[in-house]
Structure formats: C-alpha cells, structure tokens
Phi, psi and omega in degrees: 000321180296321180296321181294318180294322179293322180293322180293319180294320178296321180295321179295321179297320179295321180294316179298321179297318178296320180296316179297322179296317180296315179299318180298317180296319179295318180298316178298319181293320179295317178299318178300317182295319179297316178300318180297316179295317179297318180296318179296317180296321179296319178297316180296319179295322178296319179296317179297322180294319178297317180298317180298320181294318179296315180298317179298321179294320181293319180297316179297321179294319181294318179297322181293322181286317186289315183203126183293119175077004181227156178260169177293136180287167186298330181274004178091355179279148181257118177285113184272121178254190178296137180093346177291135191268340187298309181294326179296318179296318179297315181297319179297321179293319179294322179295320179295320179295318180296320180295322181290331184252013178120155184297329182274000176080007180278143181270137180280133180293145178274129180279123179264152178295149182296141176279157182209161174271128180258129177249146179196180181259318181221145184271148173298135184299324178295317179299320180297311183295331179274309187287328183267357182297128189272053177284161182286319180251114189266052181297131178085351181266079186260021176241162171241125175253129181234110175263134187228150170232132179233118177251117181269006175075013179242134183297324184278346183279326182071184180266137169271130182221142178172192177214156176237146180223136176227163173236058183054048179283181182305316175248121179290168184303323181296316179289323181297331179301313182283338180272325186249315185279320182230062184286330184257110181260131179248112181300338181280346182264136176265110183267137170241111186246133178234128177246142169238112188246146177292334179207148180294159185296153172284176183298318181295314182293323178300319178294319179295318179295315179300320178296319180294319180291325178292331179274343182238085189291340184269012179260127170252126189231139173234131184240115175261133179237140176286321181225162172262126181278117176042053189294343180281344181289133183294324177295321177297314180298319178295322179294319179293322177294320177296323178295319178294319179293335178280358175108001180276130176273123181258129181223152171263147184284126174274169176307322180293331178288323176297320178296320179296315179297321178300316182287330190260327190236004186242143173286081191268353181053037179062022176273149180275137179273131175246114180301149178294166192301317184261022183299313180294316180298319180291324176300313181297323178297309181290326178299319179293319179295318179296319179298321178295322181292324184280355180289000000 
C-alpha cells in the first residue's frame, strides 16, 4: 500500500512539474510576441514622425522661397513681396531682351527670302504624295501645285505640259499660269486646258480665273482638285460658283486621276503609284461637298 501511495504522489509531482514548465513556456512565448508587436509599433511610429518632420520642413522651405513671411493664397497664386526672386528674374530677362532688340524693347522683323513661282516638268514624288494627298485637314500644306495640259487644237503644236508651284507668293500659281505659261492669247486658236491642282483656288484666284475665261472665249477649261480649300467659307463658295458660271468645269480628283498625275507629272522612276487607303473615301467626301456648293 505504501508503494502505491508513493507512486501516486510521485506521479502528481511530475504532472505539476509539466504544467509549470508548460505555463512557463507559454509565458515566455507571449512575452516574445508582445515585445515583437511593441517593437514593430515603435518602428512605425518613428517612420510617421520622420515623415511629419520632413513634410513640415518642406512646407516651411517652400513658403520661404515663394514669399517672405506669407503663405500661398487659396487660389494657388503666390503674392510676391520685396525680396521675392521670381518677378525679379522675369524682369531681368525682359530687360535683357529689350536691350538686345533696342532701347524701346521692340523686336526687329526677320527678313524672309522673296517668294517665287517655280516652273518645271515633273514634280518630286515626295512632294506629290504629301501635297496632293486628299486629306480633310491640310496641315502643313502651304503650297499650291498646279499641273497643266494645254491643247491648242493644232497637230503641229502638240501638247503643252508642266507644273507651277507657289508658296503664297505675290501671284499665285493660278494667276501665274495666265501671266507666264500662257501670256499670249490668240482668239483664233481653240484652247483646251486641263488643270490638276493640289487644292482648289482661293476666292481671289477663282475671281481672276473667271475674269480670264470671260475675256478669252475660245478657252475650254477643266479643273481637277485634290482637296477643297476652306470650302466652308462663303467667299470661297461664291468664287467657285463664279468660276463655274464662267465656263470652267470643276471636278474632284478620283484615285485614277492621282495615278494619271503620277504617271504624267511626277519623277516616278517608272514606279507604280498605289493610292493611299482612304483615297476613294476622301474623294467621295469632297465630291459631295463640291456638289452642295454648286447647287
């Protein structure tokens, strides 16, 4: 009996010892976890504090640079007081520019080279593809190219063929044709004139062409245009109508017309012309606009 009681007591001691060991291990683990959380929180708080200090420093620095003793106004404008450097820099720059261009600050105009009408036999292929492209918005296309054919109705005379180019010179390409290409008009000769233009005439040129045709009754003229120049302008529309009433046939260039001009008036090196993807669609667009103007 004594042995049994001793064994039971020993067993109880072992259980209590295990429990104390387990509790101790749990306590140690909990303390470690708490320390880790506290350490993490301290690091985060330190980072937040550093950020606040940096932000505060930047704001003070910005206020000092923008305006001495004042903050940025609610609308974002900076009230410049004495000592503020931005206006001083601008003023110094303007003064330097004024000094460079004269005491009164006026800028001297730049002299541009004189414009001229260029005559030729064949157009550069790059110029043709750019200037004749029948896009709706002709940004950068500030020239007029006029390709012409003149048939005088005589077998021995042959066809006159060539092109004119201008950069908005004193006389546009349309006017230059009658002044330079066909200056001598013979009423006894029946002229058949065909133009292929990168853009339709402006109001002034349309009036000049109509005037020339009214004075030269033996001329039959057809004008093909890749694009309509400022077709929404009422003066342009009136000019095109006057041109039509003077006997000029107005047409928009189809894809086949672009191919003809490429073969006839362009330095193509025997290369085949392939119309751009929307060439037909753009023709139909301009054809509809021209029809509306002619109503």
